């Protein structure tokens, strides 16, 4: 059984708003039917299934507020894990657009992306700077988290994971779970609301049929890439119905001091 992926669309085109004509309104059903049919044929050709198509109006999409600042017609798509924060993924794509793509508009087949630019795109998408900072401090982080897990074992705390600002796992500390396990746990969480800096939420998830709780703490430290601040998030994976009180904040402060 495969995993669920999202195909996300990011529109960087500049287009004047035009009221729908009677013809456009009358023709909308045929257009919608054609779109859905084409998408499902495309998915079947790739041996994949589409379960949900979600449409958001321009008025409801905050990330489209500065749409008029763009020039040309550019649509960027990417496949991602379903649990990633959409706004954070958008921020990465917008950074790539602003730094590497905008000056190439209008895009033509003759325009190539240089190897050094490909590497920069890859590093942005895979959180290279965030991972590098964690790796630089990994020994100190391991000592801290190992002691913390032992101290908090009676509270039901099983595992701690550091993620990038879009919720991509970077580092685990105990041997209780693998990174593949954490991916599965995050896929089973469902919707996660916006988390302010230095705050946390908890959500229910499952692993191998067992219910667990996941506390998600958003730090105020992390790399800044071309003006984009990417704060770390810390996952605390616990027994079901575990009450951690202020433990997420205590751990967050300790990790923040190391990663700042």
PDB file of C-alpha atoms in Angstrom:
ATOM      1  CA  UNK A   1       0.000   0.000   0.000  1.00  0.00           C
ATOM      2  CA  UNK A   2       1.452   3.343  -1.053  1.00  0.00           C
ATOM      3  CA  UNK A   3       1.570   6.553   0.935  1.00  0.00           C
ATOM      4  CA  UNK A   4      -0.665   9.564   0.372  1.00  0.00           C
ATOM      5  CA  UNK A   5       1.024  12.488  -1.384  1.00  0.00           C
ATOM      6  CA  UNK A   6      -0.194  16.000  -2.099  1.00  0.00           C
ATOM      7  CA  UNK A   7       0.360  17.657  -5.462  1.00  0.00           C
ATOM      8  CA  UNK A   8       0.578  21.324  -4.502  1.00  0.00           C
ATOM      9  CA  UNK A   9       0.145  24.224  -6.922  1.00  0.00           C
ATOM     10  CA  UNK A  10       1.760  27.646  -6.526  1.00  0.00           C
ATOM     11  CA  UNK A  11       0.654  30.373  -8.912  1.00  0.00           C
ATOM     12  CA  UNK A  12       3.135  33.167  -9.629  1.00  0.00           C
ATOM     13  CA  UNK A  13       1.297  34.612 -12.621  1.00  0.00           C
ATOM     14  CA  UNK A  14       0.062  38.163 -12.934  1.00  0.00           C
ATOM     15  CA  UNK A  15      -3.490  38.319 -14.170  1.00  0.00           C
ATOM     16  CA  UNK A  16      -6.091  41.048 -14.059  1.00  0.00           C
ATOM     17  CA  UNK A  17      -9.381  40.025 -12.490  1.00  0.00           C
ATOM     18  CA  UNK A  18     -12.114  39.648 -15.073  1.00  0.00           C
ATOM     19  CA  UNK A  19     -15.760  39.124 -14.087  1.00  0.00           C
ATOM     20  CA  UNK A  20     -17.190  35.883 -15.394  1.00  0.00           C
ATOM     21  CA  UNK A  21     -19.321  36.246 -18.480  1.00  0.00           C
ATOM     22  CA  UNK A  22     -22.590  34.369 -18.895  1.00  0.00           C
ATOM     23  CA  UNK A  23     -20.798  32.034 -21.270  1.00  0.00           C
ATOM     24  CA  UNK A  24     -18.044  31.285 -18.749  1.00  0.00           C
ATOM     25  CA  UNK A  25     -20.568  30.539 -16.010  1.00  0.00           C
ATOM     26  CA  UNK A  26     -22.617  28.300 -18.278  1.00  0.00           C
ATOM     27  CA  UNK A  27     -19.497  26.567 -19.499  1.00  0.00           C
ATOM     28  CA  UNK A  28     -18.010  25.986 -16.034  1.00  0.00           C
ATOM     29  CA  UNK A  29     -19.526  22.505 -15.674  1.00  0.00           C
ATOM     30  CA  UNK A  30     -17.912  21.283 -18.897  1.00  0.00           C
ATOM     31  CA  UNK A  31     -14.584  22.823 -17.900  1.00  0.00           C
ATOM     32  CA  UNK A  32     -14.711  21.189 -14.478  1.00  0.00           C
ATOM     33  CA  UNK A  33     -15.654  17.813 -15.947  1.00  0.00           C
ATOM     34  CA  UNK A  34     -12.804  18.029 -18.446  1.00  0.00           C
ATOM     35  CA  UNK A  35     -10.308  18.949 -15.734  1.00  0.00           C
ATOM     36  CA  UNK A  36     -11.352  16.101 -13.446  1.00  0.00           C
ATOM     37  CA  UNK A  37     -11.324  13.583 -16.289  1.00  0.00           C
ATOM     38  CA  UNK A  38      -7.845  14.665 -17.403  1.00  0.00           C
ATOM     39  CA  UNK A  39      -6.460  14.530 -13.863  1.00  0.00           C
ATOM     40  CA  UNK A  40      -7.824  11.047 -13.225  1.00  0.00           C
ATOM     41  CA  UNK A  41      -6.461   9.745 -16.525  1.00  0.00           C
ATOM     42  CA  UNK A  42      -3.084  11.260 -15.653  1.00  0.00           C
ATOM     43  CA  UNK A  43      -3.157   9.666 -12.198  1.00  0.00           C
ATOM     44  CA  UNK A  44      -4.067   6.238 -13.572  1.00  0.00           C
ATOM     45  CA  UNK A  45      -1.233   6.481 -16.087  1.00  0.00           C
ATOM     46  CA  UNK A  46       1.121   6.926 -13.118  1.00  0.00           C
ATOM     47  CA  UNK A  47      -0.543   4.062 -11.180  1.00  0.00           C
ATOM     48  CA  UNK A  48      -1.820   6.505  -8.572  1.00  0.00           C
ATOM     49  CA  UNK A  49      -5.235   7.419  -7.214  1.00  0.00           C
ATOM     50  CA  UNK A  50      -6.775  10.822  -6.532  1.00  0.00           C
ATOM     51  CA  UNK A  51      -9.101  10.942  -3.535  1.00  0.00           C
ATOM     52  CA  UNK A  52      -9.531  14.680  -2.898  1.00  0.00           C
ATOM     53  CA  UNK A  53      -9.396  17.803  -5.060  1.00  0.00           C
ATOM     54  CA  UNK A  54      -9.501  20.957  -2.937  1.00  0.00           C
ATOM     55  CA  UNK A  55     -10.131  24.395  -4.415  1.00  0.00           C
ATOM     56  CA  UNK A  56      -9.569  27.681  -2.573  1.00  0.00           C
ATOM     57  CA  UNK A  57     -10.857  31.037  -3.778  1.00  0.00           C
ATOM     58  CA  UNK A  58      -8.419  33.915  -4.231  1.00  0.00           C
ATOM     59  CA  UNK A  59     -10.279  35.863  -1.547  1.00  0.00           C
ATOM     60  CA  UNK A  60      -9.606  33.121   1.021  1.00  0.00           C
ATOM     61  CA  UNK A  61      -5.975  32.493   0.156  1.00  0.00           C
ATOM     62  CA  UNK A  62      -3.756  34.784   2.204  1.00  0.00           C
ATOM     63  CA  UNK A  63      -0.669  33.713   0.302  1.00  0.00           C
ATOM     64  CA  UNK A  64      -2.124  35.247  -2.864  1.00  0.00           C
ATOM     65  CA  UNK A  65      -2.371  38.750  -1.396  1.00  0.00           C
ATOM     66  CA  UNK A  66       0.825  39.908  -3.091  1.00  0.00           C
ATOM     67  CA  UNK A  67      -0.018  38.255  -6.386  1.00  0.00           C
ATOM     68  CA  UNK A  68       0.133  41.544  -8.303  1.00  0.00           C
ATOM     69  CA  UNK A  69       3.847  41.787  -7.550  1.00  0.00           C
ATOM     70  CA  UNK A  70       4.563  38.901  -9.916  1.00  0.00           C
ATOM     71  CA  UNK A  71       5.188  39.188 -13.623  1.00  0.00           C
ATOM     72  CA  UNK A  72       4.751  36.603 -16.336  1.00  0.00           C
ATOM     73  CA  UNK A  73       2.896  33.306 -16.167  1.00  0.00           C
ATOM     74  CA  UNK A  74       4.533  30.775 -13.865  1.00  0.00           C
ATOM     75  CA  UNK A  75       2.865  27.801 -12.206  1.00  0.00           C
ATOM     76  CA  UNK A  76       5.017  25.702  -9.896  1.00  0.00           C
ATOM     77  CA  UNK A  77       3.877  22.251  -8.773  1.00  0.00           C
ATOM     78  CA  UNK A  78       5.485  19.847  -6.344  1.00  0.00           C
ATOM     79  CA  UNK A  79       4.628  16.527  -4.727  1.00  0.00           C
ATOM     80  CA  UNK A  80       4.975  16.443  -0.959  1.00  0.00           C
ATOM     81  CA  UNK A  81       4.012  14.492   2.107  1.00  0.00           C
ATOM     82  CA  UNK A  82       0.433  15.257   3.104  1.00  0.00           C
ATOM     83  CA  UNK A  83       1.341  16.431   6.621  1.00  0.00           C
ATOM     84  CA  UNK A  84       3.727  19.237   5.637  1.00  0.00           C
ATOM     85  CA  UNK A  85       2.644  22.783   6.500  1.00  0.00           C
ATOM     86  CA  UNK A  86       1.349  24.302   3.273  1.00  0.00           C
ATOM     87  CA  UNK A  87       2.447  27.836   4.174  1.00  0.00           C
ATOM     88  CA  UNK A  88       5.986  26.628   4.830  1.00  0.00           C
ATOM     89  CA  UNK A  89       6.126  24.714   1.552  1.00  0.00           C
ATOM     90  CA  UNK A  90       4.828  27.830  -0.186  1.00  0.00           C
ATOM     91  CA  UNK A  91       7.547  29.905   1.499  1.00  0.00           C
ATOM     92  CA  UNK A  92      10.203  27.552   0.108  1.00  0.00           C
ATOM     93  CA  UNK A  93       8.739  27.661  -3.400  1.00  0.00           C
ATOM     94  CA  UNK A  94       8.401  31.453  -3.273  1.00  0.00           C
ATOM     95  CA  UNK A  95      12.034  31.730  -2.189  1.00  0.00           C
ATOM     96  CA  UNK A  96      13.069  29.606  -5.175  1.00  0.00           C
ATOM     97  CA  UNK A  97      10.899  31.748  -7.439  1.00  0.00           C
ATOM     98  CA  UNK A  98      12.222  35.050  -6.097  1.00  0.00           C
ATOM     99  CA  UNK A  99      15.900  34.076  -6.057  1.00  0.00           C
ATOM    100  CA  UNK A 100      16.227  31.772  -9.060  1.00  0.00           C
ATOM    101  CA  UNK A 101      13.228  31.928 -11.394  1.00  0.00           C
ATOM    102  CA  UNK A 102      11.833  35.455 -11.497  1.00  0.00           C
ATOM    103  CA  UNK A 103      14.699  36.921 -13.509  1.00  0.00           C
ATOM    104  CA  UNK A 104      14.315  34.156 -16.135  1.00  0.00           C
ATOM    105  CA  UNK A 105      10.770  35.220 -17.014  1.00  0.00           C
ATOM    106  CA  UNK A 106       9.431  34.790 -19.632  1.00  0.00           C
ATOM    107  CA  UNK A 107      10.325  31.126 -19.313  1.00  0.00           C
ATOM    108  CA  UNK A 108      11.381  29.519 -22.571  1.00  0.00           C
ATOM    109  CA  UNK A 109      12.637  26.087 -23.489  1.00  0.00           C
ATOM    110  CA  UNK A 110      16.076  27.523 -24.256  1.00  0.00           C
ATOM    111  CA  UNK A 111      16.495  28.781 -20.689  1.00  0.00           C
ATOM    112  CA  UNK A 112      18.358  26.324 -18.508  1.00  0.00           C
ATOM    113  CA  UNK A 113      18.860  26.098 -14.779  1.00  0.00           C
ATOM    114  CA  UNK A 114      22.560  25.823 -14.053  1.00  0.00           C
ATOM    115  CA  UNK A 115      23.955  22.988 -11.882  1.00  0.00           C
ATOM    116  CA  UNK A 116      24.788  25.437  -9.091  1.00  0.00           C
ATOM    117  CA  UNK A 117      21.184  26.671  -9.201  1.00  0.00           C
ATOM    118  CA  UNK A 118      19.860  23.106  -9.136  1.00  0.00           C
ATOM    119  CA  UNK A 119      21.926  22.504  -6.022  1.00  0.00           C
ATOM    120  CA  UNK A 120      20.511  25.638  -4.404  1.00  0.00           C
ATOM    121  CA  UNK A 121      16.952  24.517  -5.174  1.00  0.00           C
ATOM    122  CA  UNK A 122      17.692  21.075  -3.740  1.00  0.00           C
ATOM    123  CA  UNK A 123      19.184  22.593  -0.587  1.00  0.00           C
ATOM    124  CA  UNK A 124      16.151  24.833  -0.051  1.00  0.00           C
ATOM    125  CA  UNK A 125      13.677  21.985  -0.516  1.00  0.00           C
ATOM    126  CA  UNK A 126      15.592  19.558   1.725  1.00  0.00           C
ATOM    127  CA  UNK A 127      16.377  22.028   4.544  1.00  0.00           C
ATOM    128  CA  UNK A 128      20.137  21.817   4.071  1.00  0.00           C
ATOM    129  CA  UNK A 129      20.969  24.679   6.436  1.00  0.00           C
ATOM    130  CA  UNK A 130      18.588  23.471   9.145  1.00  0.00           C
ATOM    131  CA  UNK A 131      20.018  19.957   8.953  1.00  0.00           C
ATOM    132  CA  UNK A 132      23.589  21.246   8.992  1.00  0.00           C
ATOM    133  CA  UNK A 133      23.015  23.233  12.178  1.00  0.00           C
ATOM    134  CA  UNK A 134      21.494  20.207  13.913  1.00  0.00           C
ATOM    135  CA  UNK A 135      24.389  18.044  12.740  1.00  0.00           C
ATOM    136  CA  UNK A 136      26.910  20.548  14.110  1.00  0.00           C
ATOM    137  CA  UNK A 137      25.399  20.201  17.584  1.00  0.00           C
ATOM    138  CA  UNK A 138      24.342  16.535  17.420  1.00  0.00           C
ATOM    139  CA  UNK A 139      26.562  15.313  20.274  1.00  0.00           C
ATOM    140  CA  UNK A 140      25.345  18.015  22.634  1.00  0.00           C
ATOM    141  CA  UNK A 141      21.751  17.410  21.540  1.00  0.00           C
ATOM    142  CA  UNK A 142      22.047  13.652  22.059  1.00  0.00           C
ATOM    143  CA  UNK A 143      23.361  14.068  25.601  1.00  0.00           C
ATOM    144  CA  UNK A 144      20.625  16.529  26.500  1.00  0.00           C
ATOM    145  CA  UNK A 145      17.773  14.496  25.029  1.00  0.00           C
ATOM    146  CA  UNK A 146      19.058  11.184  26.406  1.00  0.00           C
ATOM    147  CA  UNK A 147      19.033  12.600  29.929  1.00  0.00           C
ATOM    148  CA  UNK A 148      15.661  14.242  29.349  1.00  0.00           C
ATOM    149  CA  UNK A 149      14.043  11.023  28.101  1.00  0.00           C
ATOM    150  CA  UNK A 150      15.296   9.113  31.139  1.00  0.00           C
ATOM    151  CA  UNK A 151      14.023  11.817  33.470  1.00  0.00           C
ATOM    152  CA  UNK A 152      10.594  11.989  31.825  1.00  0.00           C
ATOM    153  CA  UNK A 153      10.061   8.275  31.205  1.00  0.00           C
ATOM    154  CA  UNK A 154       7.440   8.042  33.955  1.00  0.00           C
ATOM    155  CA  UNK A 155       5.426  10.754  32.196  1.00  0.00           C
ATOM    156  CA  UNK A 156       4.989   8.531  29.136  1.00  0.00           C
ATOM    157  CA  UNK A 157       7.488  10.374  26.934  1.00  0.00           C
ATOM    158  CA  UNK A 158       8.804   7.930  24.324  1.00  0.00           C
ATOM    159  CA  UNK A 159      10.664   9.892  21.676  1.00  0.00           C
ATOM    160  CA  UNK A 160      11.794  13.375  20.694  1.00  0.00           C
ATOM    161  CA  UNK A 161      12.264  14.509  17.108  1.00  0.00           C
ATOM    162  CA  UNK A 162      13.544  17.767  15.631  1.00  0.00           C
ATOM    163  CA  UNK A 163      11.886  18.882  12.404  1.00  0.00           C
ATOM    164  CA  UNK A 164      12.319  21.723   9.949  1.00  0.00           C
ATOM    165  CA  UNK A 165       9.813  24.561   9.765  1.00  0.00           C
ATOM    166  CA  UNK A 166       7.570  22.629   7.351  1.00  0.00           C
ATOM    167  CA  UNK A 167       7.511  19.590   9.707  1.00  0.00           C
ATOM    168  CA  UNK A 168      10.052  17.467   7.803  1.00  0.00           C
ATOM    169  CA  UNK A 169      11.799  15.205  10.366  1.00  0.00           C
ATOM    170  CA  UNK A 170      15.515  15.914  10.770  1.00  0.00           C
ATOM    171  CA  UNK A 171      16.776  14.007  13.808  1.00  0.00           C
ATOM    172  CA  UNK A 172      15.554  11.325  16.228  1.00  0.00           C
ATOM    173  CA  UNK A 173      17.162  10.466  19.527  1.00  0.00           C
ATOM    174  CA  UNK A 174      15.912   7.182  21.000  1.00  0.00           C
ATOM    175  CA  UNK A 175      15.703   3.766  19.356  1.00  0.00           C
ATOM    176  CA  UNK A 176      11.969   3.507  19.949  1.00  0.00           C
ATOM    177  CA  UNK A 177      11.061   4.723  16.458  1.00  0.00           C
ATOM    178  CA  UNK A 178      12.733   5.044  13.065  1.00  0.00           C
ATOM    179  CA  UNK A 179      12.361   8.019  10.733  1.00  0.00           C
ATOM    180  CA  UNK A 180       9.956   5.922   8.650  1.00  0.00           C
ATOM    181  CA  UNK A 181       7.889   5.389  11.802  1.00  0.00           C
ATOM    182  CA  UNK A 182       7.782   9.143  12.438  1.00  0.00           C
ATOM    183  CA  UNK A 183       6.677   9.799   8.859  1.00  0.00           C
ATOM    184  CA  UNK A 184       3.824   7.350   9.417  1.00  0.00           C
ATOM    185  CA  UNK A 185       2.884   8.942  12.742  1.00  0.00           C
ATOM    186  CA  UNK A 186       2.740  12.388  11.145  1.00  0.00           C
ATOM    187  CA  UNK A 187       0.618  11.099   8.263  1.00  0.00           C
ATOM    188  CA  UNK A 188      -1.904   9.812  10.802  1.00  0.00           C
ATOM    189  CA  UNK A 189      -2.225  13.060  12.752  1.00  0.00           C
ATOM    190  CA  UNK A 190      -4.539  14.929  10.408  1.00  0.00           C
ATOM    191  CA  UNK A 191      -4.852  18.696  10.385  1.00  0.00           C
ATOM    192  CA  UNK A 192      -2.409  20.693  12.513  1.00  0.00           C
ATOM    193  CA  UNK A 193      -3.302  24.344  13.187  1.00  0.00           C
ATOM    194  CA  UNK A 194      -0.933  27.281  12.863  1.00  0.00           C
ATOM    195  CA  UNK A 195       1.403  27.318  15.878  1.00  0.00           C
ATOM    196  CA  UNK A 196       2.799  30.650  17.157  1.00  0.00           C
ATOM    197  CA  UNK A 197       6.475  30.834  18.101  1.00  0.00           C
ATOM    198  CA  UNK A 198       7.269  29.378  21.546  1.00  0.00           C
ATOM    199  CA  UNK A 199       3.888  27.641  21.723  1.00  0.00           C
ATOM    200  CA  UNK A 200       2.786  24.052  21.368  1.00  0.00           C
ATOM    201  CA  UNK A 201      -0.209  21.895  20.475  1.00  0.00           C
ATOM    202  CA  UNK A 202      -0.873  18.199  20.876  1.00  0.00           C
ATOM    203  CA  UNK A 203      -2.609  15.817  18.518  1.00  0.00           C
ATOM    204  CA  UNK A 204      -3.649  12.180  18.518  1.00  0.00           C
ATOM    205  CA  UNK A 205      -2.032   9.741  16.104  1.00  0.00           C
ATOM    206  CA  UNK A 206      -1.441   6.018  15.687  1.00  0.00           C
ATOM    207  CA  UNK A 207       1.511   3.709  15.180  1.00  0.00           C
ATOM    208  CA  UNK A 208       1.063   0.021  14.347  1.00  0.00           C
ATOM    209  CA  UNK A 209      -2.564   0.309  15.420  1.00  0.00           C
ATOM    210  CA  UNK A 210      -1.675   1.830  18.804  1.00  0.00           C
ATOM    211  CA  UNK A 211      -2.998   5.264  19.748  1.00  0.00           C
ATOM    212  CA  UNK A 212      -0.379   7.802  20.811  1.00  0.00           C
ATOM    213  CA  UNK A 213      -0.141  11.519  21.465  1.00  0.00           C
ATOM    214  CA  UNK A 214       2.230  13.899  19.726  1.00  0.00           C
ATOM    215  CA  UNK A 215       3.126  17.270  21.234  1.00  0.00           C
ATOM    216  CA  UNK A 216       4.435  19.790  18.681  1.00  0.00           C
ATOM    217  CA  UNK A 217       6.466  22.735  19.992  1.00  0.00           C
ATOM    218  CA  UNK A 218       7.458  25.614  17.701  1.00  0.00           C
ATOM    219  CA  UNK A 219      10.794  27.184  18.570  1.00  0.00           C
ATOM    220  CA  UNK A 220      12.054  30.677  17.868  1.00  0.00           C
ATOM    221  CA  UNK A 221      15.444  29.526  16.569  1.00  0.00           C
ATOM    222  CA  UNK A 222      16.510  28.278  13.171  1.00  0.00           C
ATOM    223  CA  UNK A 223      18.368  29.327  10.036  1.00  0.00           C
ATOM    224  CA  UNK A 224      17.458  32.337   7.918  1.00  0.00           C
ATOM    225  CA  UNK A 225      17.797  31.689   4.187  1.00  0.00           C
ATOM    226  CA  UNK A 226      17.741  34.751   1.918  1.00  0.00           C
ATOM    227  CA  UNK A 227      15.530  36.525   4.468  1.00  0.00           C
ATOM    228  CA  UNK A 228      13.269  33.506   5.136  1.00  0.00           C
ATOM    229  CA  UNK A 229      13.283  32.512   8.821  1.00  0.00           C
ATOM    230  CA  UNK A 230      12.840  28.760   9.295  1.00  0.00           C
ATOM    231  CA  UNK A 231      12.187  27.943  12.973  1.00  0.00           C
ATOM    232  CA  UNK A 232      12.629  24.386  14.208  1.00  0.00           C
ATOM    233  CA  UNK A 233       9.766  22.342  15.603  1.00  0.00           C
ATOM    234  CA  UNK A 234      10.167  19.693  18.294  1.00  0.00           C
ATOM    235  CA  UNK A 235       7.973  16.593  18.421  1.00  0.00           C
ATOM    236  CA  UNK A 236       7.375  14.826  21.730  1.00  0.00           C
ATOM    237  CA  UNK A 237       5.859  11.400  21.066  1.00  0.00           C
ATOM    238  CA  UNK A 238       4.076  10.018  24.128  1.00  0.00           C
ATOM    239  CA  UNK A 239       1.809   7.335  25.492  1.00  0.00           C
ATOM    240  CA  UNK A 240      -1.866   7.930  24.795  1.00  0.00           C
ATOM    241  CA  UNK A 241      -3.438  10.376  27.273  1.00  0.00           C
ATOM    242  CA  UNK A 242      -0.054  11.435  28.630  1.00  0.00           C
ATOM    243  CA  UNK A 243      -0.183  14.792  30.377  1.00  0.00           C
ATOM    244  CA  UNK A 244       3.110  16.622  29.981  1.00  0.00           C
ATOM    245  CA  UNK A 245       2.138  19.949  31.527  1.00  0.00           C
ATOM    246  CA  UNK A 246       4.934  22.439  30.844  1.00  0.00           C
ATOM    247  CA  UNK A 247       7.403  19.760  29.726  1.00  0.00           C
ATOM    248  CA  UNK A 248       7.262  20.802  26.021  1.00  0.00           C
ATOM    249  CA  UNK A 249       8.219  24.353  26.985  1.00  0.00           C
ATOM    250  CA  UNK A 250      11.000  23.168  29.316  1.00  0.00           C
ATOM    251  CA  UNK A 251      12.474  20.952  26.601  1.00  0.00           C
ATOM    252  CA  UNK A 252      12.002  23.659  23.985  1.00  0.00           C
ATOM    253  CA  UNK A 253      14.016  26.150  26.021  1.00  0.00           C
ATOM    254  CA  UNK A 254      16.848  23.648  26.469  1.00  0.00           C
ATOM    255  CA  UNK A 255      16.983  22.788  22.758  1.00  0.00           C
ATOM    256  CA  UNK A 256      16.691  26.437  21.759  1.00  0.00           C
ATOM    257  CA  UNK A 257      19.795  27.340  23.746  1.00  0.00           C
ATOM    258  CA  UNK A 258      21.808  24.734  21.847  1.00  0.00           C
ATOM    259  CA  UNK A 259      20.444  25.524  18.382  1.00  0.00           C
ATOM    260  CA  UNK A 260      20.396  29.323  18.665  1.00  0.00           C
TER     261      UNK A 260
END
